Coordinates of C-alpha atoms and ligand atoms in Angstrom, one line a residue:
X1 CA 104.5 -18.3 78.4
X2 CA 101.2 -19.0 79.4
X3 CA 99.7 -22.7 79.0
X4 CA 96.6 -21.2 77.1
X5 CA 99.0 -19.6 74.7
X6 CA 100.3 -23.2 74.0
X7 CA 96.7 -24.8 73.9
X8 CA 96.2 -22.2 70.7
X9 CA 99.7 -23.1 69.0
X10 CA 100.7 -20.4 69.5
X11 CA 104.3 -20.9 71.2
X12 CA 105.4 -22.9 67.8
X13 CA 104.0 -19.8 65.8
X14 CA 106.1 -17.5 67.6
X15 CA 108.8 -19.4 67.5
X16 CA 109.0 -20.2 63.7
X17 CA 108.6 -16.0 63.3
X18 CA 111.1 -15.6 65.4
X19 CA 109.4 -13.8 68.3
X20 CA 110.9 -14.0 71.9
X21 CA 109.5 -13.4 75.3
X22 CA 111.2 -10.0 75.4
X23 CA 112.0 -8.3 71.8
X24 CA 113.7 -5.3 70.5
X25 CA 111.6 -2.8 68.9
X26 CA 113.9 -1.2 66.3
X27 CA 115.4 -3.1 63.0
X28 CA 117.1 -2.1 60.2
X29 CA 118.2 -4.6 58.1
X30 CA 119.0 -8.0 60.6
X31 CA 120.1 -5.7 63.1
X32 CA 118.2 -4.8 66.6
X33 CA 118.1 -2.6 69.1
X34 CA 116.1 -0.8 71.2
X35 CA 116.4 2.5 73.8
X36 CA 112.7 3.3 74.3
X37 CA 110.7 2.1 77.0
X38 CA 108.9 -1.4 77.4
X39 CA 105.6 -2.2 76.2
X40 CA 103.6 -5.5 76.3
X41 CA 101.3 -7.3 73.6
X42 CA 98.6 -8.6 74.9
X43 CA 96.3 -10.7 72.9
X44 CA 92.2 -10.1 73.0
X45 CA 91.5 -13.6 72.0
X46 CA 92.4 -14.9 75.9
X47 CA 93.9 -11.6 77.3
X48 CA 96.9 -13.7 77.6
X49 CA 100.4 -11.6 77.5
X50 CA 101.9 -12.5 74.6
X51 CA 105.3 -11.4 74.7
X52 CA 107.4 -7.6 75.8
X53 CA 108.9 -5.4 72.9
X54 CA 111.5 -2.7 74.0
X55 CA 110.3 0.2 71.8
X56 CA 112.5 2.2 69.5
X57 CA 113.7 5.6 71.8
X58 CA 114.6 9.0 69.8
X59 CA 118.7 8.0 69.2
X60 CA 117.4 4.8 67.3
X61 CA 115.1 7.2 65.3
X62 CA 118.1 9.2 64.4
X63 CA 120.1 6.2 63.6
X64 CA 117.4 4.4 61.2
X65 CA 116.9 7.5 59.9
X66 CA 121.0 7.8 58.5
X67 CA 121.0 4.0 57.5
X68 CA 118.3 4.6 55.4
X69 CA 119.6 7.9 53.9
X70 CA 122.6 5.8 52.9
X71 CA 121.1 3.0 51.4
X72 CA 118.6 4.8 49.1
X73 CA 121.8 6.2 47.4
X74 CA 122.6 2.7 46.6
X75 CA 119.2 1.1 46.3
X76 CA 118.1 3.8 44.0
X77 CA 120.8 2.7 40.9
X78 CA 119.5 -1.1 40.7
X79 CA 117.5 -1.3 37.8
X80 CA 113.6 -1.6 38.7
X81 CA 113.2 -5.0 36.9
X82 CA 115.8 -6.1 39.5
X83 CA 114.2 -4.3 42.6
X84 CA 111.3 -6.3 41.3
X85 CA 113.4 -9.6 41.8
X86 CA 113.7 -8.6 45.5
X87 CA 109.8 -8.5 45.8
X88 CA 109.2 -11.8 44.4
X89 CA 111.3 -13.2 46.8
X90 CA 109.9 -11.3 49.6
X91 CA 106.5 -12.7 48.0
X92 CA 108.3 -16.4 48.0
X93 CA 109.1 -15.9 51.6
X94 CA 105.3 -14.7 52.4
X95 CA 104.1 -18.2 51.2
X96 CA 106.7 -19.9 53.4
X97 CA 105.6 -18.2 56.7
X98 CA 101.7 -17.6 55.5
X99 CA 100.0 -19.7 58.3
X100 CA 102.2 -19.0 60.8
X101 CA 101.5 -15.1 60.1
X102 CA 98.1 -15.2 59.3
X103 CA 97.9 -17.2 62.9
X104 CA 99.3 -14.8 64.8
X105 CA 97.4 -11.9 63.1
X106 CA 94.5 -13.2 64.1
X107 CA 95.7 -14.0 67.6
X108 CA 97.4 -10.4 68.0
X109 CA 94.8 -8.3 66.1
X110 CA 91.6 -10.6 66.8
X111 CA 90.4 -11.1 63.3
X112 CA 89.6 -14.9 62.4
X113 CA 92.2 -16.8 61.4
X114 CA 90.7 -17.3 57.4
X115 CA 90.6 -13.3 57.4
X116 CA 94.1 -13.2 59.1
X117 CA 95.3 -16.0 56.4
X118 CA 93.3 -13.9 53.5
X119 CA 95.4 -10.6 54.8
X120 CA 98.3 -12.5 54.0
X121 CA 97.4 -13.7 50.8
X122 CA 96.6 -9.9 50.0
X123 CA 100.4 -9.7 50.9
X124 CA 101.4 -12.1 48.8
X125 CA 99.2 -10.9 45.8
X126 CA 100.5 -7.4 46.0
X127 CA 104.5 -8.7 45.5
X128 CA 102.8 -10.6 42.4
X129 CA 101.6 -7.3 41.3
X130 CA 104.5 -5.5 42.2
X131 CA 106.8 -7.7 40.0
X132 CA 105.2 -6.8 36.9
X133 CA 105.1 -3.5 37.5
X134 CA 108.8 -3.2 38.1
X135 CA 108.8 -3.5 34.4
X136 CA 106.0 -0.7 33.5
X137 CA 107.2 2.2 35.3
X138 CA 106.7 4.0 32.0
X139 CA 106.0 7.9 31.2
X140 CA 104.3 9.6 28.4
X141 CA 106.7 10.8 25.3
X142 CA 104.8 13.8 23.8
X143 CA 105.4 15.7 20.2
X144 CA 107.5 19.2 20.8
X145 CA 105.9 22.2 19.0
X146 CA 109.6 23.3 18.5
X147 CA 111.5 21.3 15.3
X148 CA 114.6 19.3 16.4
X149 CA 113.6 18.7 19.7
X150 CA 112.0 15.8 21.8
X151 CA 110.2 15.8 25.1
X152 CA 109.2 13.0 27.5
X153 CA 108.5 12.5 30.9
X154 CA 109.9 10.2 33.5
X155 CA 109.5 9.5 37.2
X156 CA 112.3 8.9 39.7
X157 CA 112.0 7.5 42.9
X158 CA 111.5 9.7 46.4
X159 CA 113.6 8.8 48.5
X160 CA 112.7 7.6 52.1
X161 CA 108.8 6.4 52.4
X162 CA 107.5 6.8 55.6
X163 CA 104.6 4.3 56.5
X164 CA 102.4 4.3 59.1
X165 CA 99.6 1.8 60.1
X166 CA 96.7 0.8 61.7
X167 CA 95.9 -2.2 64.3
X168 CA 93.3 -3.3 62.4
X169 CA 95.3 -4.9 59.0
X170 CA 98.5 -4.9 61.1
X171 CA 100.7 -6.7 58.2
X172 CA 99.0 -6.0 54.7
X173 CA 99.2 -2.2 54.4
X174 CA 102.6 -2.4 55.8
X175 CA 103.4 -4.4 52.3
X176 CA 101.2 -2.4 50.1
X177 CA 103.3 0.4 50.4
X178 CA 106.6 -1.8 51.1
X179 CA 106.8 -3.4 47.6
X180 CA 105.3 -1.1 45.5
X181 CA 107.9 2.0 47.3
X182 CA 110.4 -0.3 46.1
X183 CA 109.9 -0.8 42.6
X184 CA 110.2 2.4 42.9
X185 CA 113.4 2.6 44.5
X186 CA 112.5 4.1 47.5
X187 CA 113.4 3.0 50.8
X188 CA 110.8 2.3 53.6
X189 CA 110.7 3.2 57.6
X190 CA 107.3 1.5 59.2
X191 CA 106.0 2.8 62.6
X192 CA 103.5 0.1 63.0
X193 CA 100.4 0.5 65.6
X194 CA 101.3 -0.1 69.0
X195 CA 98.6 -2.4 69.4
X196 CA 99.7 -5.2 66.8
X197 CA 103.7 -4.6 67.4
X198 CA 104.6 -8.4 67.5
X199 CA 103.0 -8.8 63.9
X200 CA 105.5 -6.0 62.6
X201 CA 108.7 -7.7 64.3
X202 CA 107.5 -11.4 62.3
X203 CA 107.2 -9.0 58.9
X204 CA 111.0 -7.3 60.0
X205 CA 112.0 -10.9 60.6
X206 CA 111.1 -12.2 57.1
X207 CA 112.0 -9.3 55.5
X208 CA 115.6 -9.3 56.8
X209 CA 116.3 -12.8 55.2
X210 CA 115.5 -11.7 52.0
X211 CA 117.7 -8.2 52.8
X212 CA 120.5 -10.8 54.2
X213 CA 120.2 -13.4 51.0
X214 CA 120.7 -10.9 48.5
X215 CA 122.9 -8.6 50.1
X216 CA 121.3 -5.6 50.1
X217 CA 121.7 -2.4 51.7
X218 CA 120.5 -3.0 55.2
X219 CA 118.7 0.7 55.7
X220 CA 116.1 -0.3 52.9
X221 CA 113.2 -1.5 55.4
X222 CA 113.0 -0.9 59.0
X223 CA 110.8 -0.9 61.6
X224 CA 110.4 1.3 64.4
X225 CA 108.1 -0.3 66.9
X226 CA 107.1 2.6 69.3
X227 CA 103.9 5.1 70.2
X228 CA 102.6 7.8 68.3
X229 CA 105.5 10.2 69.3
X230 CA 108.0 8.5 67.0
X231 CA 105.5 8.4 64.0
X232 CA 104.8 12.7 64.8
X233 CA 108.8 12.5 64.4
X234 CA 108.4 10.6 60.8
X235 CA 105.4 13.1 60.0
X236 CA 107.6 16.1 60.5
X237 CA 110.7 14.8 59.3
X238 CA 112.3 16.7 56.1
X239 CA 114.3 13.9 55.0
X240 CA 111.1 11.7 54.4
X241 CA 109.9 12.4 50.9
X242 CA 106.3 10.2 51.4
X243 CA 104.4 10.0 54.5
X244 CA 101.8 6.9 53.6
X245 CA 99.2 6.8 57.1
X246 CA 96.7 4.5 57.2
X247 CA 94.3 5.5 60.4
X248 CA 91.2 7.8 62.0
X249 CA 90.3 10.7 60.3
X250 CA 91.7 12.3 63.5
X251 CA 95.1 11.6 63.3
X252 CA 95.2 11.9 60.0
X253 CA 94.2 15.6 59.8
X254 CA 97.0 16.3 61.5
X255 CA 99.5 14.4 59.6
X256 CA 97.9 16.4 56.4
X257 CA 98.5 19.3 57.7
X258 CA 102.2 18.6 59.1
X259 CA 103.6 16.9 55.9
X260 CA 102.0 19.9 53.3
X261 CA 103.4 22.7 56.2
X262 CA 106.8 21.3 55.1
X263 CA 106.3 20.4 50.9
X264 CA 106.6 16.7 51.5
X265 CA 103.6 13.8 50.2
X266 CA 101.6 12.0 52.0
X267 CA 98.7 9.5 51.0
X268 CA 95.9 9.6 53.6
X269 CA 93.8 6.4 54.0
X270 CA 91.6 7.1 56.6
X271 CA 88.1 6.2 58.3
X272 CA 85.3 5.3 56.5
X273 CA 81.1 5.0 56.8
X274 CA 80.4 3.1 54.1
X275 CA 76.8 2.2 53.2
X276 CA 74.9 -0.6 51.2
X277 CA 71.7 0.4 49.3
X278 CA 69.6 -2.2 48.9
X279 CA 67.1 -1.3 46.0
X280 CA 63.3 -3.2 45.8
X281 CA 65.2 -4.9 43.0
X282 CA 67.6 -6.4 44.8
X283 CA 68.6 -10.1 45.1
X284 CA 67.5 -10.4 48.8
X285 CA 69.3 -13.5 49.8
X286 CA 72.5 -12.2 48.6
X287 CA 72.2 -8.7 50.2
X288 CA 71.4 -10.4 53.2
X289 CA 74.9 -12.5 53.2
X290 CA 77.1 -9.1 52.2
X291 CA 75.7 -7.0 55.0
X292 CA 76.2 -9.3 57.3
X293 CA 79.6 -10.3 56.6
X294 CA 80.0 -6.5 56.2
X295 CA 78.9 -5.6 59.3
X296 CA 80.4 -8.0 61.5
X297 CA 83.5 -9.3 59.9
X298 CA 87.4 -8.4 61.8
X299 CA 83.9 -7.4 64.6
X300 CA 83.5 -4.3 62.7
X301 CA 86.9 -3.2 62.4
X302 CA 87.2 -2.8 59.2
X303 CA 87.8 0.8 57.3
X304 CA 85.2 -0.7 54.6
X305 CA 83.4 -2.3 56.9
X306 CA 79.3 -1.9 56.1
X307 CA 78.1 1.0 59.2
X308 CA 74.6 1.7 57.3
X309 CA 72.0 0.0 55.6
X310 CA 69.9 2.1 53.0
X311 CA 66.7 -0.2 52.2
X312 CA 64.2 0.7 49.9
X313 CA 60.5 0.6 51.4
X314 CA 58.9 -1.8 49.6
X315 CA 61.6 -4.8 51.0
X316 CA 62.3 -3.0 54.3
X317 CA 60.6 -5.2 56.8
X318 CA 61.4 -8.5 54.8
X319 CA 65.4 -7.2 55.3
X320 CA 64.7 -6.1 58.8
X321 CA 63.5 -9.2 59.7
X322 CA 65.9 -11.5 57.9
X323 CA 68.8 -9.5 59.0
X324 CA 67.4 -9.7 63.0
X325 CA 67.0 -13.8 62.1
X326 CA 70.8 -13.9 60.7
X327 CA 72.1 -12.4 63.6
X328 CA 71.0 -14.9 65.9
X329 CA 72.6 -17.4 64.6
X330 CA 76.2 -15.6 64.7
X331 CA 79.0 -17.3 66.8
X332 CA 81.0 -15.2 68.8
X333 CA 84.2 -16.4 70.2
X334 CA 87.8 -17.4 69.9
X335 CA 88.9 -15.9 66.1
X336 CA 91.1 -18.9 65.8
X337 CA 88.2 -21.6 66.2
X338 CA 87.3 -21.6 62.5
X339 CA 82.9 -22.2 63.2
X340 CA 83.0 -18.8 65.1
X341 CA 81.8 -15.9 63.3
X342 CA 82.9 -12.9 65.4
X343 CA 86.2 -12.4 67.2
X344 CA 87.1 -9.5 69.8
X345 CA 87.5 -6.0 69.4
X346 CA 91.1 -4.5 69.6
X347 CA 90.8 -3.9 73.4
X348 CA 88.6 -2.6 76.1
X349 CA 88.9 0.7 75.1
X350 CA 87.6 -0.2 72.0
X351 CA 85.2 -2.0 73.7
X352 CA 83.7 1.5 75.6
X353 CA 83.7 3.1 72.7
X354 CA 81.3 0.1 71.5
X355 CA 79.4 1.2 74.5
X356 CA 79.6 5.1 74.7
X357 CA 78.0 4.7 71.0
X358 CA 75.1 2.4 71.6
X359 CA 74.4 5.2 75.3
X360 CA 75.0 7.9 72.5
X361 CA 72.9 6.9 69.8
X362 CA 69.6 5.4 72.3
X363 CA 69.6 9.2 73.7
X364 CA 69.4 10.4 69.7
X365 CA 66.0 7.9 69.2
X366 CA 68.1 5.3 67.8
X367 CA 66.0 2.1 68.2
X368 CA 67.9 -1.0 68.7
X369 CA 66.0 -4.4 67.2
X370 CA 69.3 -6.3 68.2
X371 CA 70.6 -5.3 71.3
X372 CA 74.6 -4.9 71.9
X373 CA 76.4 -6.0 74.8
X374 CA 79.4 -7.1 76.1
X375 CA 79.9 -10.3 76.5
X376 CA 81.3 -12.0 79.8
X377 CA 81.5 -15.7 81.3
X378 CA 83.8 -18.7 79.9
X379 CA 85.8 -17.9 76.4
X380 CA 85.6 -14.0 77.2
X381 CA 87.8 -13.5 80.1
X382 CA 89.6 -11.0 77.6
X383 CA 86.6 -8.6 78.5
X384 CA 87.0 -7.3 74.3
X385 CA 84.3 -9.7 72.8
X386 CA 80.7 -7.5 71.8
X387 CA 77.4 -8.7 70.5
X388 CA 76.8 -7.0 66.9
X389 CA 73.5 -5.2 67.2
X390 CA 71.2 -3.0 64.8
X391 CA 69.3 0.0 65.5
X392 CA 67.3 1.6 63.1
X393 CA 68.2 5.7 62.7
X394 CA 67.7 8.6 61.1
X395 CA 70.8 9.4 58.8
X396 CA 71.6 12.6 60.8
X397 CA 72.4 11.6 63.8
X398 CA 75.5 12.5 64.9
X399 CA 76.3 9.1 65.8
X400 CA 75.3 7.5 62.3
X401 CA 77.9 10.3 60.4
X402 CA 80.7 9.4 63.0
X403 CA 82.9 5.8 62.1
X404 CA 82.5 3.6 65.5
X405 CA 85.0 0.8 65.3
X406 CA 82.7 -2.0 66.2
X407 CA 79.8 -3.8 64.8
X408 CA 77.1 -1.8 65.3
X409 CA 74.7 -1.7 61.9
X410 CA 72.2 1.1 61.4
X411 CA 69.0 1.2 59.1
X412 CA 67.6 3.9 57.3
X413 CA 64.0 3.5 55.2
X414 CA 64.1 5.4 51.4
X415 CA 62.1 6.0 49.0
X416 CA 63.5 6.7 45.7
X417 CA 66.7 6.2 44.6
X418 CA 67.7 9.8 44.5
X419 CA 66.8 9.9 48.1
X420 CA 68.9 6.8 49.1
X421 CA 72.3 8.3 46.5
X422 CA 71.8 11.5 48.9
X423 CA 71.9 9.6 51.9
X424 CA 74.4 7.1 51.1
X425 CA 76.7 10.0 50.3
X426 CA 75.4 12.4 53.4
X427 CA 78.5 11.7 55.5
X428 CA 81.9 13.4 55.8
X429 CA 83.5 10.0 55.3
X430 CA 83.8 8.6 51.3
X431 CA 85.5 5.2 51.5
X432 CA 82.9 2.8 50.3
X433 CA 79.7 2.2 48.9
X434 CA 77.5 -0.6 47.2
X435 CA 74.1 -1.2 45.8
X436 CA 72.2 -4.4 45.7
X437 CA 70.2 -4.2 42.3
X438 CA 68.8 -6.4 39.5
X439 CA 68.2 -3.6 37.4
X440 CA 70.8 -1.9 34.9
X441 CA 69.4 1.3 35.6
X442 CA 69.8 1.8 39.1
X443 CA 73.1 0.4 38.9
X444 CA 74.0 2.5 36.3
X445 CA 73.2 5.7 38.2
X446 CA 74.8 4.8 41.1
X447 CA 78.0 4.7 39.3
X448 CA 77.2 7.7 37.1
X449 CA 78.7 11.2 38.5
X450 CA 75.0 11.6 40.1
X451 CA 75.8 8.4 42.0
X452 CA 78.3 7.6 45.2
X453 CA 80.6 9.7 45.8
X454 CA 82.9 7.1 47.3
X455 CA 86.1 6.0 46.1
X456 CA 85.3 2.7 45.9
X457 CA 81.6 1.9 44.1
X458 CA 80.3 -1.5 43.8
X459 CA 77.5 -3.7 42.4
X460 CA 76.1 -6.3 44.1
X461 CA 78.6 -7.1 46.6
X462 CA 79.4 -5.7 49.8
X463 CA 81.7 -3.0 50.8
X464 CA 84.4 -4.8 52.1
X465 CA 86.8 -7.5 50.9
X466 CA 88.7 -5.1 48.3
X467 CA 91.0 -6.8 45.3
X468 CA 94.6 -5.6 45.5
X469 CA 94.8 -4.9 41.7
X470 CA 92.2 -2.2 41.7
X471 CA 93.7 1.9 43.2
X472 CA 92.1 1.6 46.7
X473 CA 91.3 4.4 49.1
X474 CA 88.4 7.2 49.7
X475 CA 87.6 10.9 49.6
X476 CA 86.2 13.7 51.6
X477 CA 87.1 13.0 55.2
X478 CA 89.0 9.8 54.2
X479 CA 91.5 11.2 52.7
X480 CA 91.6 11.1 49.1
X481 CA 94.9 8.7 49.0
X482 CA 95.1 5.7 46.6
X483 CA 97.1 2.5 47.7
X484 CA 97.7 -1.0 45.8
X485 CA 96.8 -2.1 42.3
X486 CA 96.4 0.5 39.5
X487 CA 98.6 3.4 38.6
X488 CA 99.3 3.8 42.9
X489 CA 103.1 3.4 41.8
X490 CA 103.2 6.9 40.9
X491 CA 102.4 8.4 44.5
X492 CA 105.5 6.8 45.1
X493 CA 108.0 8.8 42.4
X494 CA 108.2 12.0 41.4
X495 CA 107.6 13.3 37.9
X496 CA 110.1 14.6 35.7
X497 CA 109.1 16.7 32.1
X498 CA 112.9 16.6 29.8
X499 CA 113.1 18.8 26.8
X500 CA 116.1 17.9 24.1
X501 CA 117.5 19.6 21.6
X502 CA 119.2 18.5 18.8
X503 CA 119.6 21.0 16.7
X504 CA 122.2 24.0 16.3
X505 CA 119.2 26.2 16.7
X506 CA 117.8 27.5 20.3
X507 CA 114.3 28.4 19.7
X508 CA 112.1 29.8 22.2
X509 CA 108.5 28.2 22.8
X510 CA 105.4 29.9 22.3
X511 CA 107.6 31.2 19.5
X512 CA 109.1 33.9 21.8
X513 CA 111.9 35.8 20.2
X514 CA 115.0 36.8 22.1
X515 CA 118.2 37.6 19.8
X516 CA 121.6 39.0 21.1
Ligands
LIG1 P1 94.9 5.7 64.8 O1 94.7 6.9 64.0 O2 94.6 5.7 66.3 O3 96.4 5.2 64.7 C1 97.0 4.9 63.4 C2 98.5 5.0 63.5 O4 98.8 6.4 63.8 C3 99.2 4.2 64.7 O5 100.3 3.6 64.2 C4 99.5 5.3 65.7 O6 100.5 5.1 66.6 C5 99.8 6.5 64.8 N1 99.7 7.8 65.4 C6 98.8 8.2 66.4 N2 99.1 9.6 66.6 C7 100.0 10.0 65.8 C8 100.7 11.2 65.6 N3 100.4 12.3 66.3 N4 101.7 11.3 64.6 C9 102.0 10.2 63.9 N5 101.4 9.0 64.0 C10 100.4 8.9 65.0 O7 94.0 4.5 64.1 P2 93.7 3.0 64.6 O8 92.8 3.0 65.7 O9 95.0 2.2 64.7 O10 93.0 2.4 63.3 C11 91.6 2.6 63.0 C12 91.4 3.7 62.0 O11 92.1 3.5 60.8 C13 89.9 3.7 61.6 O12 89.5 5.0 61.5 C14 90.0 3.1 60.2 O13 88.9 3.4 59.4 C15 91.3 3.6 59.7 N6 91.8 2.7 58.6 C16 91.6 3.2 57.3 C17 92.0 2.4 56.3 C18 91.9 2.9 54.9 O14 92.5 2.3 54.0 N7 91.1 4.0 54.6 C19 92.6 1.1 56.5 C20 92.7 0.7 57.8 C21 92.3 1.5 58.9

């Protein structure tokens, strides 16, 4: 291990998650193994190699797959209340390990080490959430047109959930799905992103002691550290009832398509291009604040992070020129010195496509008033760390309707509200939206069925930074999936209608007459 890795703490953080120099890619329950080939993880903070993972091969596909069959059988008869137990511990164990995990998301992924703590905390709040709803998985009863007889519904749980993440929140999704599937009495397999594998092994890790301390089936979580062929092998898999992906809008197309050609479920929670409108009514100071943090916080990567600003006339140039002011006061550096404001991007190819955007959009008229560029010299040997800039565009280009994962802001001039709903919601994307209004009425119509079209719709505040308790996820090219809070549980069972009789009679519905 490298000395800059023990300047950061890191060593001590890798040793209390149990991470090694070399690890094995593939766990179910506190067992490991690995027959794929060997990747590294390399961190953009430094560009220091963190440590090797032997990634899960086909034969440890096959095998996870079986151990998981088996244990659903088993895991499936615990009463929910119970399987709600299990969570709270996992949630107990989460608040042991929070700093250590939250450091080494930020140190893996490159998001600052308060948003890497807060994704933890969203870990923990969802096994909070989770518990109680161990206890509500309730159905409708309804009255039966027929005398005699009674009819309620009830949902059972799926069988083997299949989840699939993204770099960019490389430990919460993976327990959005986890504790809420298993409530439900399903039983998870997680193909985390190649790019953030280490922070999947520390989850497996913690995961496992709760699995070893109660003495539970060992197939009910595993992990399957490997590239996107083993995830195609999930996505096409019969015996997984769920397929939950969290990625682009590219991949996920194809996962769409894949699971529904075979009958299985899948929640989509794909890319976003989410937009704040801020109305000649708004509270400027405050607007200024969420578009900032919007735009540049985890450097843009973000599915909810803010891609467009829609500012009304009137306070256009006051915004441009506060927003221009703001930005040269942003720190960008090491995510895990706390006065920084901006981290790295994932890697250098993200870092290109940072690039190739800012090229694409000059040659569209796109006028930069904060230029980007990548940033070199002492502190960015990692070659990932980009200055957020702002261009002001037209709301067609084809550059301001595609979701570049970076910080790159774009603003668009409008006139009347109308005009800026239309805009806001002229994308293929639907994630998230906001407007920044004093007035009732505005906010009022944004939220109205003439309003955003988004899945998420909020009122003065920004468009990312989502509460667990509320059904999150978008529509159109995002997907139309719904993970967390809510009444998510249900994507995770299936629904069952049962009629009974109790009667000596057998009559028909619809008063249908058939005597022998
Ligand atoms: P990505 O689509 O490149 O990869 C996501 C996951 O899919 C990875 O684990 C990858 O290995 C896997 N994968 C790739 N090809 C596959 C295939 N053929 N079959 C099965 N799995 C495959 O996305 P990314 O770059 O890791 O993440 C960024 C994207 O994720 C952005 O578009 C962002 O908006 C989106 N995202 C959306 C949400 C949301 O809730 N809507 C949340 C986080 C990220």
């Amino acid at each position: 291990m490298s000395k800059k890795i023990k300047d950061f703490g890191i060593e001590k953080t890798l040793k209390n998650l149990g991470i090694k120099e070399e690890n094995k890619g593939t766990s179910v329950g506190g067992k490991y193994f690995a027959s794929g080939k060997t990747i590294e993880s390399f961190s953009p903070v430094d560009g220091n190699l963190i440590a090797k993972i032997k990634t899960s091969g086909e034969s440890d596909y096959d095998k996870v797959i079986e151990t998981a069959e088996k244990a659903f059988k088993e895991f499936r008869l615990i009463p929910a209340p119970k399987r709600g137990e299990i969570v709270r511990q996992l949630g107990q164990k989460l608040r042991q390990y929070k700093d250590d995990l939250g450091k080494l998301v930020s140190y893996e992924m490159g998001k600052s080490l308060q948003e890497g703590l807060g994704e933890v905390q969203e870990m923990i709040d969802i096994c909070d959430f989770a518990v109680g709803v161990s206890r509500q998985l309730h159905g409708y009863t309804m009255h039966s047109e027929r005398p005699g007889h009674r009819m309620y519904e009830q949902y059972h749980p799926l069988g083997i959930v299949g989840i699939i993440t993204a770099f960019n929140f490389p430990v919460a999704v993976w327990s959005w799905n986890t504790a809420l599937a298993w409530i439900c009495g399903n039983v998870t397999i997680w193909k985390p992103s190649e790019k953030t594998p280490l922070c999947a092994i520390a989850c497996q890790n913690i995961m496992n002691e709760v699995i070893k301390e109660n003495n539970l089936p060992e197939g009910i979580s595993s992990v399957l550290v490997a590239d996107h062929e083993i995830g195609q092998k999930l996505v096409d898999d019969k015996r997984v009832s769920l397929v939950s992906f969290t990625g682009s809008t590219r991949v996920g197309r194809m996962v769409s398509t894949n699971v529904a050609q075979r009958f299985g479920k899948s929640i989509l929670e794909l890319g976003g291009n989410n937009a704040i409108i801020i109305s000649k009514d708004a509270d400027i100071d405050m607007s200024i604040i969420g578009a900032v943090f919007g735009a540049v916080g985890t450097a843009g990567q973000r599915c909810t992070s803010t891609r467009r600003l829609i500012i009304h006339e009137s306070v256009y140039d006051e915004v441009k020129n506060r927003l221009v002011k703001a930005y040269g006061q942003l720190k960008i550096g090491n995510p895990l010195d706390e006065t920084n404001h901006v981290g790295p991007l994932i890697d250098t190819d993200a870092v290109n496509m940072y690039q190739e955007a800012i090229k694409k959009g000059k040659k569209e008229g796109a006028k930069f008033i904060v230029e980007g560029e990548v940033l070199k010299g002492k502190g960015y040997e990692s070659g990932c760390y980009v200055k957020p800039c702002i261009a002001e565009v037209k709301n067609s280009y084809e550059i301001v309707q595609h979701e570049t994962f970076a910080p790159i802001l774009y603003l668009i001039k409008y006139k009347t509200l109308d005009e800026a709903i239309a805009i806001q919601n002229d994308v293929p994307q639907g994630l998230s939206s906001s407007i920044m209004t004093q007035n009732l009425r505005e906010a009022e119509l944004f939220l109205s069925h003439a309003g955003s079209d988004c899945g998420i719709a909020n009122v003065n505040i920004g468009t990312s930074g989502a509460e667990i308790g509320g059904a999150f996820g978008g529509e159109k090219e995002t997907g139309g999936g719904r993970e967390s809070g809510s009444d998510v549980w249900k994507y995770y069972m299936r629904r069952q209608t049962n009629t009974i009789n109790y009667t000596a009679q057998l009559p028909l519905a619809q008063g249908i007459k058939f005597d022998l």
